[in-house]
Amino acid sequence: MRDHPIPILRVGKTLLVTIQIELRDTVADAFQEDILSEIERMGAPGLVIDISGLDTVDSYVARVLVDTGQMARLMGTEAVLVGMRPEVAATLVRMGFQTRGLRTALNVDEGLALLGELLGRG
Amino acid sequence: MSRSVSQHALPIRAEDDVVLVRRKVRELADRLGFSSFAAAAITTATSELARNAWVHGGGGDAIVEEVERLGQRGIRVTFTDEGPGIADLSRAMEGGFSTVRSLGLGLSGSRRLVDEMELDTAPGQGTRVVIVKWKRL
């Protein structure tokens, strides 16, 4: 794991990543690689990325988040993005950003519940 | 005509500078009492355009200003770089066309987030972008 301040926690068999700080581009890239490595290492079938701590998400960071979800899915892990603030959702839609089927939920609890359903353990 | 109340010049010479410009705009939006939606909009547009100046323009400068017009307060941010400029502006403004990084949403997306946007560029001449967001009365 590289030195960046984004904790990756384990809740049951799910990885929970909470992004609390604004992301520089290179930190976002490192974060993506670390998550994917951790999925493999832990054999995690589910991933929840919590962005409730972010008051700004630009197109680069949004792209990294969506790509990470797609990459996880390719690996066989269901990913859910949770906690997007209303102003962030409004900004991304107004910019014309496409989320390309990324699963989302209101908060961590809802995200874990959705994962439970997707993974047949609800 | 709008009047400049205060201004800060910030260099965009490193990746961290993009974060610093974004943070300065966020602070100003909060100080002027922008709504969370308006603050996110101008901060995000700033992030896109500062990144463009850094990634595509090879670095440049940003001027963050508090402006006033007929009693209304706003934020104006001017980005300049000495990069290759934009050859196909209409295509760049369509959005979705991707160059090296950060995609075409940078310009087209930013325009949708602000009240005013002015763009001055030509191949080999660098790029200058000015955006303004007004606080709703």
mmCIF file of C-alpha atoms in Angstrom:
data_model
loop_
_atom_site.group_PDB
_atom_site.id
_atom_site.type_symbol
_atom_site.label_atom_id
_atom_site.label_comp_id
_atom_site.label_asym_id
_atom_site.label_seq_id
_atom_site.Cartn_x
_atom_site.Cartn_y
_atom_site.Cartn_z
ATOM 1 C CA MET A 1 0.000 0.000 0.000
ATOM 2 C CA ARG A 2 1.225 3.403 -0.889
ATOM 3 C CA ASP A 3 1.250 6.343 1.361
ATOM 4 C CA HIS A 4 -2.105 7.984 0.871
ATOM 5 C CA PRO A 5 -4.613 8.791 3.559
ATOM 6 C CA ILE A 6 -7.577 6.773 2.324
ATOM 7 C CA PRO A 7 -8.426 3.927 4.697
ATOM 8 C CA ILE A 8 -9.663 0.658 3.209
ATOM 9 C CA LEU A 9 -11.635 -1.247 5.861
ATOM 10 C CA ARG A 10 -13.174 -4.670 5.897
ATOM 11 C CA VAL A 11 -16.801 -5.132 6.958
ATOM 12 C CA GLY A 12 -17.575 -8.829 6.823
ATOM 13 C CA LYS A 13 -16.415 -9.794 3.363
ATOM 14 C CA THR A 14 -17.010 -6.320 1.959
ATOM 15 C CA LEU A 15 -14.367 -3.681 1.482
ATOM 16 C CA LEU A 16 -15.434 -0.254 2.709
ATOM 17 C CA VAL A 17 -13.491 2.705 1.411
ATOM 18 C CA THR A 18 -14.223 6.120 2.891
ATOM 19 C CA ILE A 19 -12.854 9.119 1.037
ATOM 20 C CA GLN A 20 -12.609 12.023 3.444
ATOM 21 C CA ILE A 21 -10.121 14.312 1.761
ATOM 22 C CA GLU A 22 -10.174 16.051 -1.576
ATOM 23 C CA LEU A 23 -8.239 14.042 -4.113
ATOM 24 C CA ARG A 24 -5.304 15.145 -6.171
ATOM 25 C CA ASP A 25 -5.234 13.344 -9.510
ATOM 26 C CA THR A 26 -2.253 11.176 -8.650
ATOM 27 C CA VAL A 27 -3.780 10.274 -5.285
ATOM 28 C CA ALA A 28 -6.968 9.252 -7.085
ATOM 29 C CA ASP A 29 -4.947 7.033 -9.419
ATOM 30 C CA ALA A 30 -3.045 5.418 -6.532
ATOM 31 C CA PHE A 31 -6.297 4.931 -4.652
ATOM 32 C CA GLN A 32 -7.776 3.043 -7.603
ATOM 33 C CA GLU A 33 -4.820 0.685 -7.855
ATOM 34 C CA ASP A 34 -4.775 0.057 -4.107
ATOM 35 C CA ILE A 35 -8.470 -0.812 -4.028
ATOM 36 C CA LEU A 36 -8.121 -3.298 -6.862
ATOM 37 C CA SER A 37 -5.085 -4.889 -5.229
ATOM 38 C CA GLU A 38 -6.920 -5.108 -1.930
ATOM 39 C CA ILE A 39 -9.938 -6.747 -3.584
ATOM 40 C CA GLU A 40 -7.663 -9.460 -4.898
ATOM 41 C CA ARG A 41 -5.767 -9.833 -1.648
ATOM 42 C CA MET A 42 -8.899 -10.112 0.493
ATOM 43 C CA GLY A 43 -10.968 -11.979 -2.048
ATOM 44 C CA ALA A 44 -13.751 -9.471 -1.409
ATOM 45 C CA PRO A 45 -16.998 -10.050 -3.328
ATOM 46 C CA GLY A 46 -18.290 -6.560 -2.517
ATOM 47 C CA LEU A 47 -16.937 -3.009 -2.490
ATOM 48 C CA VAL A 48 -18.532 0.117 -1.030
ATOM 49 C CA ILE A 49 -16.988 3.505 -1.772
ATOM 50 C CA ASP A 50 -18.264 6.252 0.506
ATOM 51 C CA ILE A 51 -17.840 9.800 -0.844
ATOM 52 C CA SER A 52 -20.071 11.592 1.678
ATOM 53 C CA GLY A 53 -16.986 13.525 2.804
ATOM 54 C CA LEU A 54 -16.441 15.130 -0.601
ATOM 55 C CA ASP A 55 -18.025 18.525 -1.278
ATOM 56 C CA THR A 56 -16.552 18.676 -4.786
ATOM 57 C CA VAL A 57 -16.115 15.892 -7.329
ATOM 58 C CA ASP A 58 -14.794 16.976 -10.704
ATOM 59 C CA SER A 59 -14.872 14.951 -13.907
ATOM 60 C CA TYR A 60 -11.448 13.435 -13.346
ATOM 61 C CA VAL A 61 -12.239 12.110 -9.888
ATOM 62 C CA ALA A 62 -15.711 11.031 -11.034
ATOM 63 C CA ARG A 63 -14.124 9.148 -13.917
ATOM 64 C CA VAL A 64 -11.718 7.397 -11.531
ATOM 65 C CA LEU A 65 -14.627 6.386 -9.292
ATOM 66 C CA VAL A 66 -16.733 5.029 -12.164
ATOM 67 C CA ASP A 67 -13.751 3.249 -13.686
ATOM 68 C CA THR A 68 -12.880 1.691 -10.331
ATOM 69 C CA GLY A 69 -16.407 0.292 -10.077
ATOM 70 C CA GLN A 70 -16.161 -1.156 -13.582
ATOM 71 C CA MET A 71 -12.742 -2.616 -12.919
ATOM 72 C CA ALA A 72 -13.941 -4.213 -9.689
ATOM 73 C CA ARG A 73 -16.877 -5.663 -11.554
ATOM 74 C CA LEU A 74 -14.608 -7.122 -14.215
ATOM 75 C CA MET A 75 -12.739 -8.829 -11.405
ATOM 76 C CA GLY A 76 -16.016 -10.266 -10.117
ATOM 77 C CA THR A 77 -16.653 -7.826 -7.275
ATOM 78 C CA GLU A 78 -19.876 -5.845 -7.019
ATOM 79 C CA ALA A 79 -19.214 -2.166 -6.345
ATOM 80 C CA VAL A 80 -21.566 0.459 -4.919
ATOM 81 C CA LEU A 81 -20.819 4.178 -4.689
ATOM 82 C CA VAL A 82 -22.557 5.720 -1.689
ATOM 83 C CA GLY A 83 -23.085 9.060 0.013
ATOM 84 C CA MET A 84 -22.913 11.421 -2.936
ATOM 85 C CA ARG A 85 -23.978 14.854 -1.723
ATOM 86 C CA PRO A 86 -26.833 16.612 -3.528
ATOM 87 C CA GLU A 87 -24.629 19.437 -4.823
ATOM 88 C CA VAL A 88 -22.143 16.920 -6.194
ATOM 89 C CA ALA A 89 -24.882 14.958 -7.975
ATOM 90 C CA ALA A 90 -26.312 18.190 -9.409
ATOM 91 C CA THR A 91 -22.902 19.345 -10.606
ATOM 92 C CA LEU A 92 -22.000 16.071 -12.325
ATOM 93 C CA VAL A 93 -25.335 15.801 -14.122
ATOM 94 C CA ARG A 94 -25.192 19.425 -15.266
ATOM 95 C CA MET A 95 -21.718 18.794 -16.660
ATOM 96 C CA GLY A 96 -23.068 15.919 -18.701
ATOM 97 C CA PHE A 97 -21.135 13.262 -16.831
ATOM 98 C CA GLN A 98 -22.165 9.679 -17.644
ATOM 99 C CA THR A 99 -22.079 7.205 -14.777
ATOM 100 C CA ARG A 100 -22.301 4.228 -17.136
ATOM 101 C CA GLY A 101 -24.312 1.929 -14.904
ATOM 102 C CA LEU A 102 -22.388 2.432 -11.690
ATOM 103 C CA ARG A 103 -24.491 1.263 -8.763
ATOM 104 C CA THR A 104 -25.209 3.877 -6.125
ATOM 105 C CA ALA A 105 -26.913 4.051 -2.745
ATOM 106 C CA LEU A 106 -27.787 6.836 -0.334
ATOM 107 C CA ASN A 107 -25.389 5.849 2.424
ATOM 108 C CA VAL A 108 -23.177 3.060 3.730
ATOM 109 C CA ASP A 109 -26.048 1.129 5.338
ATOM 110 C CA GLU A 110 -28.078 1.201 2.125
ATOM 111 C CA GLY A 111 -25.000 0.284 0.124
ATOM 112 C CA LEU A 112 -24.280 -2.746 2.289
ATOM 113 C CA ALA A 113 -27.934 -3.794 2.042
ATOM 114 C CA LEU A 114 -27.824 -3.479 -1.750
ATOM 115 C CA LEU A 115 -24.664 -5.558 -1.867
ATOM 116 C CA GLY A 116 -26.370 -8.182 0.291
ATOM 117 C CA GLU A 117 -29.153 -8.438 -2.280
ATOM 118 C CA LEU A 118 -26.780 -8.488 -5.248
ATOM 119 C CA LEU A 119 -24.675 -11.204 -3.684
ATOM 120 C CA GLY A 120 -27.692 -13.268 -2.678
ATOM 121 C CA ARG A 121 -27.142 -12.962 1.015
ATOM 122 C CA GLY A 122 -29.887 -10.482 1.788
ATOM 123 C CA MET B 1 -19.726 46.298 -15.985
ATOM 124 C CA SER B 2 -18.438 44.370 -13.010
ATOM 125 C CA ARG B 3 -15.996 45.760 -10.495
ATOM 126 C CA SER B 4 -13.153 43.772 -8.990
ATOM 127 C CA VAL B 5 -13.326 43.874 -5.181
ATOM 128 C CA SER B 6 -10.288 41.729 -4.455
ATOM 129 C CA GLN B 7 -7.998 39.465 -6.365
ATOM 130 C CA HIS B 8 -5.485 36.707 -5.794
ATOM 131 C CA ALA B 9 -3.026 35.526 -8.407
ATOM 132 C CA LEU B 10 -2.061 31.889 -8.101
ATOM 133 C CA PRO B 11 0.419 29.944 -10.202
ATOM 134 C CA ILE B 12 -0.489 26.626 -11.800
ATOM 135 C CA ARG B 13 2.946 25.054 -12.022
ATOM 136 C CA ALA B 14 2.355 21.760 -10.251
ATOM 137 C CA GLU B 15 -0.448 19.320 -9.612
ATOM 138 C CA ASP B 16 -0.843 20.614 -6.068
ATOM 139 C CA ASP B 17 -1.464 24.098 -7.447
ATOM 140 C CA VAL B 18 -4.686 22.827 -9.017
ATOM 141 C CA VAL B 19 -5.830 21.891 -5.513
ATOM 142 C CA LEU B 20 -4.771 25.280 -4.123
ATOM 143 C CA VAL B 21 -6.696 27.235 -6.782
ATOM 144 C CA ARG B 22 -9.764 25.082 -6.189
ATOM 145 C CA ARG B 23 -9.464 25.619 -2.436
ATOM 146 C CA LYS B 24 -9.153 29.388 -2.825
ATOM 147 C CA VAL B 25 -12.343 29.505 -4.890
ATOM 148 C CA ARG B 26 -14.167 27.294 -2.394
ATOM 149 C CA GLU B 27 -13.099 29.593 0.486
ATOM 150 C CA LEU B 28 -14.293 32.661 -1.386
ATOM 151 C CA ALA B 29 -17.625 31.010 -2.264
ATOM 152 C CA ASP B 30 -18.147 30.121 1.384
ATOM 153 C CA ARG B 31 -17.172 33.610 2.543
ATOM 154 C CA LEU B 32 -19.576 35.250 0.083
ATOM 155 C CA GLY B 33 -22.364 32.960 1.274
ATOM 156 C CA PHE B 34 -22.878 31.022 -1.957
ATOM 157 C CA SER B 35 -25.337 28.135 -1.675
ATOM 158 C CA SER B 36 -23.755 24.701 -1.460
ATOM 159 C CA PHE B 37 -24.897 24.050 -5.041
ATOM 160 C CA ALA B 38 -23.410 27.255 -6.433
ATOM 161 C CA ALA B 39 -20.212 26.734 -4.447
ATOM 162 C CA ALA B 40 -19.836 23.188 -5.797
ATOM 163 C CA ALA B 41 -20.492 24.442 -9.336
ATOM 164 C CA ILE B 42 -17.856 27.199 -9.379
ATOM 165 C CA THR B 43 -15.350 25.044 -7.463
ATOM 166 C CA THR B 44 -15.792 22.152 -9.883
ATOM 167 C CA ALA B 45 -15.510 24.379 -12.956
ATOM 168 C CA THR B 46 -12.334 25.833 -11.450
ATOM 169 C CA SER B 47 -10.953 22.358 -10.913
ATOM 170 C CA GLU B 48 -11.628 21.395 -14.544
ATOM 171 C CA LEU B 49 -10.085 24.534 -16.001
ATOM 172 C CA ALA B 50 -7.076 24.580 -13.678
ATOM 173 C CA ARG B 51 -6.407 20.981 -14.631
ATOM 174 C CA ASN B 52 -6.707 21.860 -18.320
ATOM 175 C CA ALA B 53 -4.133 24.621 -17.847
ATOM 176 C CA TRP B 54 -1.844 22.197 -16.050
ATOM 177 C CA VAL B 55 -2.260 19.084 -18.189
ATOM 178 C CA HIS B 56 -2.925 20.548 -21.645
ATOM 179 C CA GLY B 57 -1.418 24.007 -21.289
ATOM 180 C CA GLY B 58 1.768 22.916 -19.550
ATOM 181 C CA GLY B 59 0.979 25.159 -16.592
ATOM 182 C CA GLY B 60 -0.142 28.740 -16.336
ATOM 183 C CA ASP B 61 -1.766 31.150 -13.942
ATOM 184 C CA ALA B 62 -5.091 31.698 -12.266
ATOM 185 C CA ILE B 63 -6.564 34.930 -10.934
ATOM 186 C CA VAL B 64 -9.339 34.478 -8.406
ATOM 187 C CA GLU B 65 -11.452 37.611 -7.940
ATOM 188 C CA GLU B 66 -14.374 38.729 -5.906
ATOM 189 C CA VAL B 67 -16.469 40.906 -8.204
ATOM 190 C CA GLU B 68 -19.460 43.173 -7.742
ATOM 191 C CA ARG B 69 -22.103 44.357 -10.198
ATOM 192 C CA LEU B 70 -25.145 46.408 -9.210
ATOM 193 C CA GLY B 71 -24.884 45.182 -5.651
ATOM 194 C CA GLN B 72 -24.566 41.564 -6.654
ATOM 195 C CA ARG B 73 -21.494 39.628 -5.549
ATOM 196 C CA GLY B 74 -19.737 37.054 -7.623
ATOM 197 C CA ILE B 75 -16.572 35.123 -8.286
ATOM 198 C CA ARG B 76 -14.506 35.531 -11.408
ATOM 199 C CA VAL B 77 -11.642 33.197 -12.208
ATOM 200 C CA THR B 78 -9.247 33.784 -15.087
ATOM 201 C CA PHE B 79 -7.021 30.977 -16.344
ATOM 202 C CA THR B 80 -4.171 31.605 -18.733
ATOM 203 C CA ASP B 81 -1.611 29.241 -20.164
ATOM 204 C CA GLU B 82 1.030 29.395 -22.864
ATOM 205 C CA GLY B 83 0.238 25.925 -24.176
ATOM 206 C CA PRO B 84 -0.580 24.802 -27.710
ATOM 207 C CA GLY B 85 -4.044 26.386 -27.634
ATOM 208 C CA ILE B 86 -7.173 24.701 -28.886
ATOM 209 C CA ALA B 87 -7.366 24.099 -32.640
ATOM 210 C CA ASP B 88 -10.896 22.747 -32.901
ATOM 211 C CA LEU B 89 -12.839 24.812 -30.418
ATOM 212 C CA SER B 90 -16.335 23.743 -31.462
ATOM 213 C CA ARG B 91 -15.342 20.133 -31.046
ATOM 214 C CA ALA B 92 -13.781 20.831 -27.663
ATOM 215 C CA MET B 93 -16.976 22.538 -26.538
ATOM 216 C CA GLU B 94 -19.155 19.619 -27.587
ATOM 217 C CA GLY B 95 -17.791 17.652 -24.677
ATOM 218 C CA GLY B 96 -17.160 13.992 -24.433
ATOM 219 C CA PHE B 97 -14.247 14.002 -26.838
ATOM 220 C CA SER B 98 -11.239 12.858 -24.963
ATOM 221 C CA THR B 99 -7.705 14.014 -25.240
ATOM 222 C CA VAL B 100 -4.927 12.899 -22.929
ATOM 223 C CA ARG B 101 -6.747 13.071 -19.632
ATOM 224 C CA SER B 102 -9.697 14.701 -17.972
ATOM 225 C CA LEU B 103 -11.670 14.430 -21.222
ATOM 226 C CA GLY B 104 -13.606 17.050 -23.087
ATOM 227 C CA LEU B 105 -15.956 17.623 -20.171
ATOM 228 C CA GLY B 106 -13.454 20.152 -18.879
ATOM 229 C CA LEU B 107 -14.600 22.952 -21.159
ATOM 230 C CA SER B 108 -18.136 21.991 -22.066
ATOM 231 C CA GLY B 109 -18.968 20.889 -18.532
ATOM 232 C CA SER B 110 -17.532 24.028 -16.983
ATOM 233 C CA ARG B 111 -19.612 26.230 -19.242
ATOM 234 C CA ARG B 112 -22.762 24.567 -17.952
ATOM 235 C CA LEU B 113 -21.775 25.235 -14.349
ATOM 236 C CA VAL B 114 -21.162 28.976 -14.504
ATOM 237 C CA ASP B 115 -23.118 32.102 -15.447
ATOM 238 C CA GLU B 116 -20.543 33.501 -17.845
ATOM 239 C CA MET B 117 -17.667 31.991 -19.730
ATOM 240 C CA GLU B 118 -15.286 33.631 -22.150
ATOM 241 C CA LEU B 119 -12.696 31.718 -24.104
ATOM 242 C CA ASP B 120 -9.798 33.075 -26.074
ATOM 243 C CA THR B 121 -7.511 30.635 -27.826
ATOM 244 C CA ALA B 122 -5.777 29.850 -31.080
ATOM 245 C CA PRO B 123 -3.311 27.188 -32.165
ATOM 246 C CA GLY B 124 0.111 28.088 -30.783
ATOM 247 C CA GLN B 125 -1.284 31.103 -28.920
ATOM 248 C CA GLY B 126 -2.127 29.596 -25.563
ATOM 249 C CA THR B 127 -5.518 29.705 -23.934
ATOM 250 C CA ARG B 128 -7.338 32.186 -21.741
ATOM 251 C CA VAL B 129 -10.603 31.258 -20.064
ATOM 252 C CA VAL B 130 -12.659 33.543 -17.811
ATOM 253 C CA ILE B 131 -15.589 32.219 -15.783
ATOM 254 C CA VAL B 132 -18.014 34.095 -13.556
ATOM 255 C CA LYS B 133 -20.543 32.804 -11.067
ATOM 256 C CA TRP B 134 -22.928 35.227 -9.364
ATOM 257 C CA LYS B 135 -24.437 34.790 -5.953
ATOM 258 C CA ARG B 136 -28.205 34.554 -6.281
ATOM 259 C CA LEU B 137 -29.940 37.564 -4.787
#
